[in-house]
CSV table of C-alpha atoms in Angstrom, one decimal:
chain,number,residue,atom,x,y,z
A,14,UNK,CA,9.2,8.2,-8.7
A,15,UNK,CA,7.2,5.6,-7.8
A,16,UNK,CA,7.9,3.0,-10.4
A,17,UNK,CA,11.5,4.0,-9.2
A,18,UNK,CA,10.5,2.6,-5.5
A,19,UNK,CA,8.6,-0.6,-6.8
A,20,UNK,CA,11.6,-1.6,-9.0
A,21,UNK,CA,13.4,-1.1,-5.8
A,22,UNK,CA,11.8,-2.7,-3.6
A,23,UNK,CA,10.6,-5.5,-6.1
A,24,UNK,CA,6.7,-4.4,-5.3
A,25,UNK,CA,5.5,-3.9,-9.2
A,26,UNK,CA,5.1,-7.8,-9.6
A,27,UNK,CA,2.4,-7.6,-6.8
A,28,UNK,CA,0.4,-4.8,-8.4
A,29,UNK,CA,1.1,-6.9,-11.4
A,30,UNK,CA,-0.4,-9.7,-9.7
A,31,UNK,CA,-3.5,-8.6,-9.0
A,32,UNK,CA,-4.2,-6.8,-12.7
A,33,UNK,CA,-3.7,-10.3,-14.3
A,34,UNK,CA,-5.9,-11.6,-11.5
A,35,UNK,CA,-8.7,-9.6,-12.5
A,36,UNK,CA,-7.9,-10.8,-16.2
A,37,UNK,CA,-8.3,-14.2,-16.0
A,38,UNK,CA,-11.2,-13.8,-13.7
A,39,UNK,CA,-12.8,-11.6,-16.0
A,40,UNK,CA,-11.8,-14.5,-19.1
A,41,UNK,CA,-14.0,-17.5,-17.2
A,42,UNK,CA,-11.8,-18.9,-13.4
A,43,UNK,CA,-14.4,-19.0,-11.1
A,44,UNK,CA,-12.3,-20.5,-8.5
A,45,UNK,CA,-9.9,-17.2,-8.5
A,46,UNK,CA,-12.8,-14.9,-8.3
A,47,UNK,CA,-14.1,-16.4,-5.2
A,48,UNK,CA,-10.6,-16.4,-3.6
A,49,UNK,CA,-10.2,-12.6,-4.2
A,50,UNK,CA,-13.9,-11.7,-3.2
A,51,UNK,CA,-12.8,-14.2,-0.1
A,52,UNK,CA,-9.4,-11.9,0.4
A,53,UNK,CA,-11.0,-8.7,0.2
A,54,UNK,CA,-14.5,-9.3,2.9
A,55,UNK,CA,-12.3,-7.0,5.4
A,56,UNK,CA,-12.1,-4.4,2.9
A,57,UNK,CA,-15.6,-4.8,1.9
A,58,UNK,CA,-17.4,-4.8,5.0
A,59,UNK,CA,-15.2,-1.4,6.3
A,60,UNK,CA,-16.4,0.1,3.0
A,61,UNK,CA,-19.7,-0.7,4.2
A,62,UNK,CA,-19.6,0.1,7.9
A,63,UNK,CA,-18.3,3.7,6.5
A,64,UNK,CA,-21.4,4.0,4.9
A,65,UNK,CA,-23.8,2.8,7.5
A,66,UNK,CA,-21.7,4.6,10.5
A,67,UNK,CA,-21.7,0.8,12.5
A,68,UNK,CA,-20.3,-2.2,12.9
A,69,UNK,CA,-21.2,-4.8,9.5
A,70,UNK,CA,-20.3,-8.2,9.5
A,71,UNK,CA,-20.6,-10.5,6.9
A,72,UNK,CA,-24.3,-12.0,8.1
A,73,UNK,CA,-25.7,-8.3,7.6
A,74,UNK,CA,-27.7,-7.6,4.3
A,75,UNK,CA,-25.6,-4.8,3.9
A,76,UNK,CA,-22.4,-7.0,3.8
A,77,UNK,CA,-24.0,-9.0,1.0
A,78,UNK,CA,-24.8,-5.9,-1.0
A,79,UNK,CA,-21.4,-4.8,-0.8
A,80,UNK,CA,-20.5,-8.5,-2.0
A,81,UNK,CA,-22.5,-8.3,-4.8
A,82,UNK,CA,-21.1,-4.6,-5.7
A,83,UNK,CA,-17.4,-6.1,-5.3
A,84,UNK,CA,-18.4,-8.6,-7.5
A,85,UNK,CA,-20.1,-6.4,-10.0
A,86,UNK,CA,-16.8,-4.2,-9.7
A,87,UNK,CA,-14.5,-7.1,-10.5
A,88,UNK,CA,-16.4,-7.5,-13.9
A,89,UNK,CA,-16.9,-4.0,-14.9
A,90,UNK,CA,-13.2,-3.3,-13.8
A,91,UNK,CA,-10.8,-1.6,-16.6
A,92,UNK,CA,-6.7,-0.5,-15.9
A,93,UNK,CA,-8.1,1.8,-19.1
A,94,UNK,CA,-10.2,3.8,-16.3
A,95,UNK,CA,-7.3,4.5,-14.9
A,96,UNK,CA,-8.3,4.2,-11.2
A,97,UNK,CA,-7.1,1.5,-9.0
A,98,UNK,CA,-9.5,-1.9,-9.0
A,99,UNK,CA,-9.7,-1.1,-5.0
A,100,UNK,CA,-11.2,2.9,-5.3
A,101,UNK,CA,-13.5,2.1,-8.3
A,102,UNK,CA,-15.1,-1.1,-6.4
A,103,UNK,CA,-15.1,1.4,-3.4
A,104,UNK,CA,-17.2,3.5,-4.9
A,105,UNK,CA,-19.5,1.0,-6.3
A,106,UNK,CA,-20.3,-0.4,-3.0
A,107,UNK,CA,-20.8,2.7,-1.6
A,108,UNK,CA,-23.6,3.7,-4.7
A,109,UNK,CA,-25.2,0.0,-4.0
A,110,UNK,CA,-25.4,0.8,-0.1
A,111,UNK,CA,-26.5,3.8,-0.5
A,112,UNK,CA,-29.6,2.8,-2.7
A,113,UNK,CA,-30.1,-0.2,-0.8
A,114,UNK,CA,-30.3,1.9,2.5
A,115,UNK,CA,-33.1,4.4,0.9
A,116,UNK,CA,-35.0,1.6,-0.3
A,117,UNK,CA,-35.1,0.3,3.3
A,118,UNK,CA,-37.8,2.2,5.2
A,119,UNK,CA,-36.5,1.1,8.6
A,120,UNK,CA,-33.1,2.1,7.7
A,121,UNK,CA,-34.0,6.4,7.3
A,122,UNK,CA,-33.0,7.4,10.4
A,123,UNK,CA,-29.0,6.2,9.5
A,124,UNK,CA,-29.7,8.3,6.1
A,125,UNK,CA,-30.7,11.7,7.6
A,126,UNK,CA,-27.2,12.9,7.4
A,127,UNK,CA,-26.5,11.9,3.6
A,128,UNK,CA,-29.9,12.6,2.4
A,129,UNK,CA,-33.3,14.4,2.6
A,130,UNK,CA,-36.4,11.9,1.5
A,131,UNK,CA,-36.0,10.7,-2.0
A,132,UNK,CA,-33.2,13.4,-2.6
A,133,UNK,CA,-31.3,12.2,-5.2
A,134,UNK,CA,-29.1,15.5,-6.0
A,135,UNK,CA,-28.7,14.9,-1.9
A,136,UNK,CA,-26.9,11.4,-2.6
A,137,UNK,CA,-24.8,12.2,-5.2
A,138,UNK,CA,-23.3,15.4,-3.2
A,139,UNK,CA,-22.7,12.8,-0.6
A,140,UNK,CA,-20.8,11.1,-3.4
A,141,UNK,CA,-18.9,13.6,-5.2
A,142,UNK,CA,-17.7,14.9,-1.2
A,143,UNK,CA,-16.5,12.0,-0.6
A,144,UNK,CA,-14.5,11.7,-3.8
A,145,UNK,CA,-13.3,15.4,-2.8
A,146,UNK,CA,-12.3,14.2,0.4
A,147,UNK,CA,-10.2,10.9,-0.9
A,148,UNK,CA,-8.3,13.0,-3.6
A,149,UNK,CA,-7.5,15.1,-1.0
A,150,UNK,CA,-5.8,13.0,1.4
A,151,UNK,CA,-4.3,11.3,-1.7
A,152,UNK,CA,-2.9,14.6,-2.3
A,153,UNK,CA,-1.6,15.7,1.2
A,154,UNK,CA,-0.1,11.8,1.2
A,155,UNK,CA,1.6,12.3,-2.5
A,156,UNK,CA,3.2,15.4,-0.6
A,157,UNK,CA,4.2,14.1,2.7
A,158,UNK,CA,5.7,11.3,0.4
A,159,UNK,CA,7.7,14.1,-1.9
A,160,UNK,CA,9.0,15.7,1.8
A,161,UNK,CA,10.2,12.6,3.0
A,162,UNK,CA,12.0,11.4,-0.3
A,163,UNK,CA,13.8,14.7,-0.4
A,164,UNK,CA,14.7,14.3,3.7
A,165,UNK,CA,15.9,10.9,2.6
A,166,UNK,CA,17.9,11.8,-0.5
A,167,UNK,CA,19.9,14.2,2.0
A,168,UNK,CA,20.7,11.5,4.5
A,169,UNK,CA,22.1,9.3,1.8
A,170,UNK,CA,24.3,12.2,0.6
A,171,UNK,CA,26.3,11.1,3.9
A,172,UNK,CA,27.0,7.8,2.9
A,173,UNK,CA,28.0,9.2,-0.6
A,174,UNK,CA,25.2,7.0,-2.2
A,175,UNK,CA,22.6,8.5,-4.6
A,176,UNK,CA,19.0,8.0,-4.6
A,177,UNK,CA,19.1,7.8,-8.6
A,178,UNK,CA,21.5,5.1,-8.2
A,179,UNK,CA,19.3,2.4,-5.6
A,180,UNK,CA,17.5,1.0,-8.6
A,181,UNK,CA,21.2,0.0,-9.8
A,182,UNK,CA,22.4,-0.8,-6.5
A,183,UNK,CA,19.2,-3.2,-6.0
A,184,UNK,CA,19.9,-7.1,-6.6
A,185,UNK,CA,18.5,-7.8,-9.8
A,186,UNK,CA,17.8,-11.6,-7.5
A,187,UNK,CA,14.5,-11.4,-5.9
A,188,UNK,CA,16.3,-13.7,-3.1
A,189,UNK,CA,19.5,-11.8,-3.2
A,190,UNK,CA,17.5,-8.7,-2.6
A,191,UNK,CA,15.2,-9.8,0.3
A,192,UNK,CA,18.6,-11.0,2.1
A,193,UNK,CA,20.1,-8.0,1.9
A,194,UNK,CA,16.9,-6.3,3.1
A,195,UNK,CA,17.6,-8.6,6.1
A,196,UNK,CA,21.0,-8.2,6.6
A,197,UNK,CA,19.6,-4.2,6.4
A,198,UNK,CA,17.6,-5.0,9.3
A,199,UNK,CA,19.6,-6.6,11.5
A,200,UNK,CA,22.4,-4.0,11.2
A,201,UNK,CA,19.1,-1.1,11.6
A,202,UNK,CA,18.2,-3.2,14.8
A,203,UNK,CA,21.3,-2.8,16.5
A,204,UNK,CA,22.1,0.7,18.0
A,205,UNK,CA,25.9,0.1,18.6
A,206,UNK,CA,26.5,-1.1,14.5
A,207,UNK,CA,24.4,1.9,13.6
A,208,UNK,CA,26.0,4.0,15.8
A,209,UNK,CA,29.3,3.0,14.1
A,210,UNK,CA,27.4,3.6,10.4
A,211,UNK,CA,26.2,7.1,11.5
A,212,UNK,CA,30.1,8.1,13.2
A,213,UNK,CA,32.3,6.5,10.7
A,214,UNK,CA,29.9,6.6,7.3
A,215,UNK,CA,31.1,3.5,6.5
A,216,UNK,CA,29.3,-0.6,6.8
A,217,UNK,CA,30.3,-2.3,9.8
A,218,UNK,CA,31.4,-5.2,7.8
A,219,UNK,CA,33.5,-7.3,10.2
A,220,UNK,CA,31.0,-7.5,13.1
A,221,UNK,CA,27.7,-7.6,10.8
A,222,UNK,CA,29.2,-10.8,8.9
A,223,UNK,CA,29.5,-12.4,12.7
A,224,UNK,CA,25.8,-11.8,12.9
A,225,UNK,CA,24.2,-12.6,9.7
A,226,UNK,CA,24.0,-16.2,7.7
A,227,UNK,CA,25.9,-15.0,4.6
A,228,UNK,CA,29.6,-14.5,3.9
A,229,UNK,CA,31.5,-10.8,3.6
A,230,UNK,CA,31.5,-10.9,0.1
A,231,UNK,CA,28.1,-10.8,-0.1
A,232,UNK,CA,27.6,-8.0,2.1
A,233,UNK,CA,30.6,-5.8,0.4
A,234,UNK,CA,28.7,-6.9,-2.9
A,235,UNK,CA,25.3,-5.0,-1.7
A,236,UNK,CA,27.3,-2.6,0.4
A,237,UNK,CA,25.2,0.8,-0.5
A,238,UNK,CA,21.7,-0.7,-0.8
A,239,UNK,CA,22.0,-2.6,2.7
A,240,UNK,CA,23.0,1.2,3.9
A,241,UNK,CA,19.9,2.6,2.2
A,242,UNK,CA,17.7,0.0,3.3
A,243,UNK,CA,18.9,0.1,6.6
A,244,UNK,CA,18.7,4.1,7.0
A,245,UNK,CA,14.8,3.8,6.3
A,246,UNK,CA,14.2,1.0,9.3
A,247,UNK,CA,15.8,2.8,11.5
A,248,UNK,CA,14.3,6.5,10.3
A,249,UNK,CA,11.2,8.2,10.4
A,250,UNK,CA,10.5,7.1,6.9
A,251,UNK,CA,6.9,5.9,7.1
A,252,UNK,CA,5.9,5.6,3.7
A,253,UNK,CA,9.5,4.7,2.2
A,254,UNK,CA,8.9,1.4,4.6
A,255,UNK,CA,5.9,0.7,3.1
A,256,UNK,CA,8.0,-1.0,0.5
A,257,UNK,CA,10.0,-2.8,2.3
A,258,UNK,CA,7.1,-4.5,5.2
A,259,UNK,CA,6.4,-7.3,3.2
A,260,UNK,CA,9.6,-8.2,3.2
A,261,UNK,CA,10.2,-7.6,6.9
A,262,UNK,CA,6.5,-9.5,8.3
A,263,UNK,CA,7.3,-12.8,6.2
């Protein structure tokens, strides 16, 4: 189902992206590893505030231990482990933190609640609860997800369009597709057009073409999938618009 929304939405080339970024690092370009260690320090230092339970900023010796852990991650990193690059150097930082932080005399008082003194067992239930607690929200999120799909697969049922059938509907164009994700969103921003989508279950074609840069053929051409599109903008579809933000914030 997902691959189904990434070939949708044209999103697999950026996961892409980043597996044969950690490739090439990983074969000797130095200059790409410091631009994705650069890319990620918001991600690092809220891995390690999480762990400390303050504010970390990237002149804290904390912040260069989770630098060092990225790094370590970026190296050690496998697709074959089959975890994402982001959880596994997640919880590599938070093991290095962790031992950093017990090591650290001065820094007890933050450990009280993850450890007793030189409890090791202590540390790793830390760990393993807070693996618990990510697979769970992963879980209630793949389900939410599943809900809203289904919610969504009814609406389209309206506009006699079939969720099976987007990936077919989608421009096969990378440009064609993000215009017609913007045509989507003009018509989705623009109560009286949708009104007359939602009453008549048909595209507004006329008075879109008047507001758009691209001629009727076009939009007759993408008819269904600037319907689809334009259904999640304008619904309570939070994680189908996931897909489509990049487009959107460009």
């Amino acid at each position: 189902m997902r691959l189904m929304l990434s070939l949708l939405f044209g999103t697999l080339k950026k996961k892409r992206s980043l597996e044969d970024s950690i490739t090439k690092i990983q074969s000797g370009d130095v200059q790409l590893r410091e631009e994705l260690i650069v890319s990620f320090k918001p991600f690092i230092a809220k891995t390690v505030s999480s762990v400390c339970k303050r504010y970390i900023n990237d002149s804290d010796d904390e912040f260069s231990i989770g630098l060092i852990a990225f790094n370590e991650a970026i190296d050690k990193y496998s697709t074959e482990k089959g975890s994402s690059l982001l959880a596994f150097a997640e919880t590599l930082i938070r093991r290095r933190v962790i031992d950093y932080l017990r090591s650290q005399s001065r820094k007890q008082v933050i450990l009280m609640d993850l450890q007793n003194d030189d409890d090791e067992d202590q540390t790793q239930s830390f760990l393993e609860s807070e693996k618990s607690l990510q697979e769970y929200h992963k879980e209630m999120d793949a389900q939410k997800r599943r809900e809203e799909i289904l919610l969504y697969q009814e609406e389209l049922k309206e506009f006699d369009v079939k969720f099976s059938d987007l990936v077919e509907l989608s421009p096969k164009h990378s440009d064609a597709r993000k215009s017609a994700i913007l045509i989507a969103n003009t018509l989705a921003q623009d109560p009286d057009l949708m009104k007359i989508l939602y009453e008549k279950k048909r595209l507004p074609i006329k008075t879109l073409e008047e507001k758009v840069s691209v001629s009727r053929k076009t939009i007759e051409r993408n008819r269904k999938y600037i319907i689809a599109i334009a259904i999640i903008i304008s619904g309570p579809y939070t994680y189908l618009k996931d897909y489509i933000k990049g487009v959107l914030d460009e």
